[in-house]
Amino acid sequence: MTTRQVVTIQIDGQDVEVDASKPLVDALHRSGTDVPTYCYHPGLSAVGSCRICQVEVQMGEAPGRVVVACRTPISEGMRVFTSTDKAHAVRRECLEFLLKNHPLDCPICDKAGECDLQDFSFAEGQAEGRSSEPRRSLDKRKSLGDVIVLDEERCILCSRCVRFMDEVPKTPQLTVSGLGARSTISTFADRPLTGNYQGNLADVCPVGALTLKKFRFQARVWNLRKTPSTCGECSRGCSITNEVLRNNELKRIRPRYNADVNEWWMCDTGRFALEEHSLEGRLAGSMIRGEAGMEPASAREGLERVADALRTHGQPVLLGSAWLTIEEGQALVALAKQLGTEARFVTPPPSELADELLHTDDACPNRRGLTEVGMRAIDAAEALEAIAGAEVALLIGERIIETVGAEALAELPNTVRLFSFDTVALDVPAARAALGTPSSIERDGHWVNVDGHRGMLTIARPAPTDVATLIQNFESLSRLITPAETAGGAAS
Amino acid sequence: MMDDILPAELPLFAVWVIKAVVIFGSLISAAGITTLAERKVSAWIQYRIGPNRVGPFGLLQPLADGVKFIFKEELVPDGANRLMFRLAPMITAAPAMMCIAVIPFAGEVVIGNYNLGNLSITDLSVSVLYVGALTGLGIYGIILGGWSSNSKFSLMGAMRASAQMVSYELTLLLAILSVVLLAGSLDLRAIAESQASSAEGGIGVWNMFLQPVAFVLFIIAMFAETNRHPFDFAECEPELVGGFHTEYSSMKFALFFLGEYCAIIVMCCLVTTFFLGGYDVPFWDSAPWFIQLASFVAKAACFIFLFLWVRWTLPRFRYDQLMGLGWKVMLPLALVNVTVTGAVVSFGWSPLITPVLAVAALIPGVILFARSNPGEASLTGHALSEEGSAS
Amino acid sequence: MVIVKRKELSFWERLYLPEVFQGLSITLRAMFRKNVTRQYPEQKLEVNEVTRGQPRLAVNADDTIRCVSCGLCEAACPAYAITIDGQETDRFIEREPERFEIDMLRCILCGFCEEACPKDAILMSDELELADFSREALVYDLEKLKRPVSALQPRLDYIYKLSNRWNSSSSSS
Ligand code: SF4
Ligand code: SF4
Ligand code: SF4
Ligand code: FES
């Protein structure tokens, strides 16, 4: 990274101190001046192809010149005018030229609501074009692989997507092909895009030309409630935004700028981990073993079963999931201490998609945090071994059943009293009770990523009713088992 | 009375029963019809049609209302005094209905060969006292209802109603007193007959003309006594929800309603008897009983209409105005009027000069009142200082 | 602060009774005026294209729905009565509603949805009657909302006339 060099320039008559290592447009944005940009993206090299960021710049006594702010380096004493008639007229003409072939059918377009072109067109307020020639007619649904669809008509050829593929995952696959009005974005010989970073294309596209197949046409972006959070699909812990529709379905996950972790990007593994939070098959309340197998019950009843087992049998095995937050880890360690046992967490198998950019091979989002609070990492095989030798075993946290392996758990003899706290129900012969738990978009806390950076979780939607957090459950458990030890005879 | 006009064929007991059943039945149906009339009159005043779906012209609406009341759920609020809560509607309705017993509706009833005696359930020689006592009782029902509901709204409504009734009962009785002085009797029938030209010693001029001041005072006070607009402080929706009957539902509520309408009818009968010559038919001394009855009913009906008409015309008083009116205006006027009447009677002057004297005596008072200091609470809304402020 | 000056009453007004009689005469006269009641179920309100009844979705002659599920009506609705979920379609318009619900109990018949719609897909019909036995039944779904565009054409013409008038007056000034 280039070092910061502070110089003073004048923006619209105001003296401002800015960083000269960045292009002028960055200084403008930082000082709160609204200049539209399409081809410029702070994370990509600047090419100055869309020309919408033009401003008037004066140096010394020379008359003002119109320049593109994204390609203009800053120098001391520059005087920038963003809203003079000249600068404004140039930008307006530029916009009209962009709209010459752009359908501007925002009611259908998925980008509407977060589209720079829409915002600027709206600000300029010219609803009708002046040209009488028909717009170019191109492919509106060109598939670019499993992730992305390209609408060639909407594309304004800013080339952000091309540069992204070249510069960020460094897997050049896209290019501008064709000439003049026939230029389109395409892959070589129309091969599908590959790689674990395709989803970012929909984010870098300033208009609605590149859209996600999984999100396309399903929700309007202004109906999504956005909450900051952290991705839990690998130990990188990218900062993300969870976008939830009507307090219900998690519709989209997008990267959130974090200079220390992921900058503007995230991988597709994390972006499309939507099913992890699906509400289908969610366990609310609890399932407890009755006459006819597992029967639904209230969370309270389930918890009492757990407490009973803990009271009557010594040496329970406590296995946490790798998705526990440090707060939950601390509470679990405290509970383990009370029970005179050890708290461990089960790690999922390493990911095969690991790469240089973001995705790591460690699938535990909080390995560092849980280790710091005193939990020991074990793998699924070791976990099964521990369970098999125990009278009582507690599986704690989201995805724990999946990590240990539902089939392997089904093999266990039912001398093991198995209890689970997971988003789904545990239905194996050894299971005595299964309680629901909030998923990572339904609770708050912190994860510590591979580099020691703390990422926060916030509540994006409420957990199903009658689902308590793990910390609440641990507290109730510790309360339920305490009187039995001190006044066991009197209670019965 | 009854015993000196023993019918030849019918036993006395049978006559009583027949008269009681007929008159009481008529009262109840009249109350029903009055509720319908109320809704119709209010509709006409508001350019509407009013109930017109049940029966021809909506005539069966009171029945439908009754059925609805019966099927409504009965609620007794938590913490209410259950006994009193149940008793209160009866205590309100009963006195109002009992008053009807002494109202003289017509003279002797002769049907075929049977002479059923005078058309009233009974003719007490002190019927004015009886009526006065019973109208005073009605307030107990309201107080008990308000208190036993265990609701602040109800209690406040009841308290206001009682204060109001006590204030206006004075005026009401003083107005009656002037009439009694003129007639020299406490018997309603005697008072009615004293105004008929046919009667012995009657002077043939209705008390309305002999006692205009008492007449007006009586009308105003009877609105207050029956808790009707513009004096319906007991229920006053904007301030007290429903007032004393906020917590009442179903038939218990209906009983309050019935009591209210019976009280109206009784008051209209009384004002007819006291001031409009009762069943007297002008210029036809020997009218048969049914014409007399018709005349009585017509007169009373006019007053019932007045009740309804006033209700849908005037806004409710403010409470302090109400009290001011009762104590500072109506009571002095009534006292002056009784004094003047007493003087006329004891000096043996012609009763015809009472109105002249009474009005002459009142003029200075009225002028003083109308000129009174606007800073004081007065009838016409100057309780606030001249510069009332709103922000 | 506003100082409200009370009206000084005249002697006549202070006597009170004359004013009472004046009031009574007003209500008495009112009793003989022609009444304005409309006997509803028999005597229906006249409806025409100006009537702003319940919103309905226009269906083209070829049985396709006009709505592109853009969500503008949903956003414009002040009563939060509309809920839309979109889906992709092979038709030219690319997107159509998968779920389109208007909670008629919430709808205040304001017509904002009609005004917001860029596709003339939601229009205020002349349907006014709304009664049912449950709240759920009054949440109208796509099937209940669909109306052939021919039935809504007069309204469509009317709103175009309105907006034309608006446009021309704004351009002339
Ligand atoms: S890309 Fe932007 S301007 Fe173009 S149709 Fe989509 S929302 Fe509208
Ligand atoms: S008419 Fe108004 S309230 Fe009803 S759905 Fe349309 S926008 Fe919403
Ligand atoms: S505004 Fe029109 S096109 Fe958009 S969702 Fe509503 S009805 Fe459909
Ligand atoms: S943003 Fe500067 S030219 Fe495109």
Coordinates of C-alpha atoms in Angstrom, one line a residue, chain C residues 46-150:
Chain C
E46 CA -73.6 4.7 -8.6
V47 CA -70.2 3.7 -9.8
N48 CA -68.2 4.9 -12.7
E49 CA -64.5 5.2 -13.7
V50 CA -64.0 7.9 -11.1
T51 CA -65.0 5.6 -8.3
R52 CA -61.9 4.6 -6.3
G53 CA -62.9 1.1 -5.3
Q54 CA -60.6 -1.7 -4.3
P55 CA -57.4 -2.2 -6.2
R56 CA -57.3 -5.0 -8.7
L57 CA -54.6 -6.5 -11.0
A58 CA -55.1 -6.2 -14.7
V59 CA -54.8 -9.3 -16.8
N60 CA -54.0 -9.0 -20.5
A61 CA -56.2 -10.5 -23.2
D62 CA -53.8 -13.4 -23.5
D63 CA -54.3 -14.3 -19.8
T64 CA -50.9 -13.0 -18.7
I65 CA -50.6 -10.7 -15.8
R66 CA -49.3 -7.2 -16.4
C67 CA -47.6 -6.8 -13.0
V68 CA -43.8 -7.2 -13.1
S69 CA -43.7 -7.5 -9.4
C70 CA -41.5 -4.4 -9.1
G71 CA -42.7 -3.7 -5.6
L72 CA -43.4 0.0 -6.2
C73 CA -47.0 -0.3 -5.1
E74 CA -45.8 -2.3 -2.1
A75 CA -43.5 0.6 -1.2
A76 CA -46.0 3.3 -2.0
C77 CA -48.8 1.7 0.1
P78 CA -49.2 3.7 3.2
A79 CA -51.1 1.0 4.9
Y80 CA -48.6 -1.8 4.3
A81 CA -51.4 -3.8 2.7
I82 CA -49.5 -5.2 -0.2
T83 CA -47.0 -8.2 -0.1
I84 CA -45.3 -9.3 -3.2
D85 CA -42.8 -12.1 -4.0
G86 CA -41.4 -12.2 -7.5
Q87 CA -40.3 -15.0 -9.7
E88 CA -38.6 -15.2 -13.1
T89 CA -40.7 -15.8 -16.1
D90 CA -39.9 -16.6 -19.8
R91 CA -42.1 -13.8 -21.0
F92 CA -40.6 -10.6 -22.3
I93 CA -41.2 -8.8 -19.0
E94 CA -38.8 -11.3 -17.2
R95 CA -40.4 -11.0 -13.8
E96 CA -43.9 -11.7 -12.6
P97 CA -45.4 -12.0 -9.1
E98 CA -45.3 -15.4 -7.5
R99 CA -47.3 -14.2 -4.6
F100 CA -49.3 -10.9 -4.7
E101 CA -51.5 -10.3 -1.7
I102 CA -53.5 -7.3 -0.7
D103 CA -54.9 -7.3 2.8
M104 CA -58.2 -5.7 2.0
L105 CA -58.7 -5.0 5.7
R106 CA -55.6 -2.8 5.7
C107 CA -56.2 -1.2 2.4
I108 CA -57.5 2.3 2.8
L109 CA -58.4 2.7 -0.9
C110 CA -56.1 5.6 -1.3
G111 CA -55.1 4.7 -4.8
F112 CA -51.3 5.3 -4.2
C113 CA -50.6 1.8 -5.7
E114 CA -52.4 2.7 -8.9
E115 CA -50.4 5.9 -9.1
A116 CA -47.1 4.2 -8.3
C117 CA -47.5 1.4 -10.8
P118 CA -45.3 1.8 -13.9
K119 CA -47.0 -0.9 -15.8
D120 CA -50.7 0.1 -15.4
A121 CA -51.1 -3.3 -13.7
I122 CA -52.8 -2.3 -10.5
L123 CA -55.9 -0.2 -10.9
M124 CA -58.7 1.0 -8.6
S125 CA -61.7 -1.0 -9.7
D126 CA -65.3 0.0 -9.0
E127 CA -65.7 -2.9 -6.6
L128 CA -66.7 -1.6 -3.3
E129 CA -68.3 -4.4 -1.3
L130 CA -66.1 -6.2 1.2
A131 CA -67.5 -8.7 3.6
D132 CA -66.6 -12.1 4.8
F133 CA -66.5 -14.3 7.8
S134 CA -62.8 -14.4 8.6
R135 CA -59.9 -12.0 8.4
E136 CA -57.9 -14.5 6.3
A137 CA -60.5 -14.6 3.6
L138 CA -60.1 -10.8 3.2
V139 CA -56.4 -11.1 2.4
Y140 CA -56.9 -11.3 -1.4
D141 CA -54.3 -13.3 -3.3
L142 CA -53.4 -13.2 -7.0
E143 CA -56.4 -15.2 -8.1
K144 CA -58.8 -13.1 -6.3
L145 CA -57.3 -9.9 -7.6
K146 CA -57.1 -10.7 -11.2
R147 CA -59.5 -8.8 -13.5
P148 CA -59.5 -8.7 -17.3
V149 CA -58.0 -5.5 -18.5
S150 CA -61.2 -4.8 -20.5

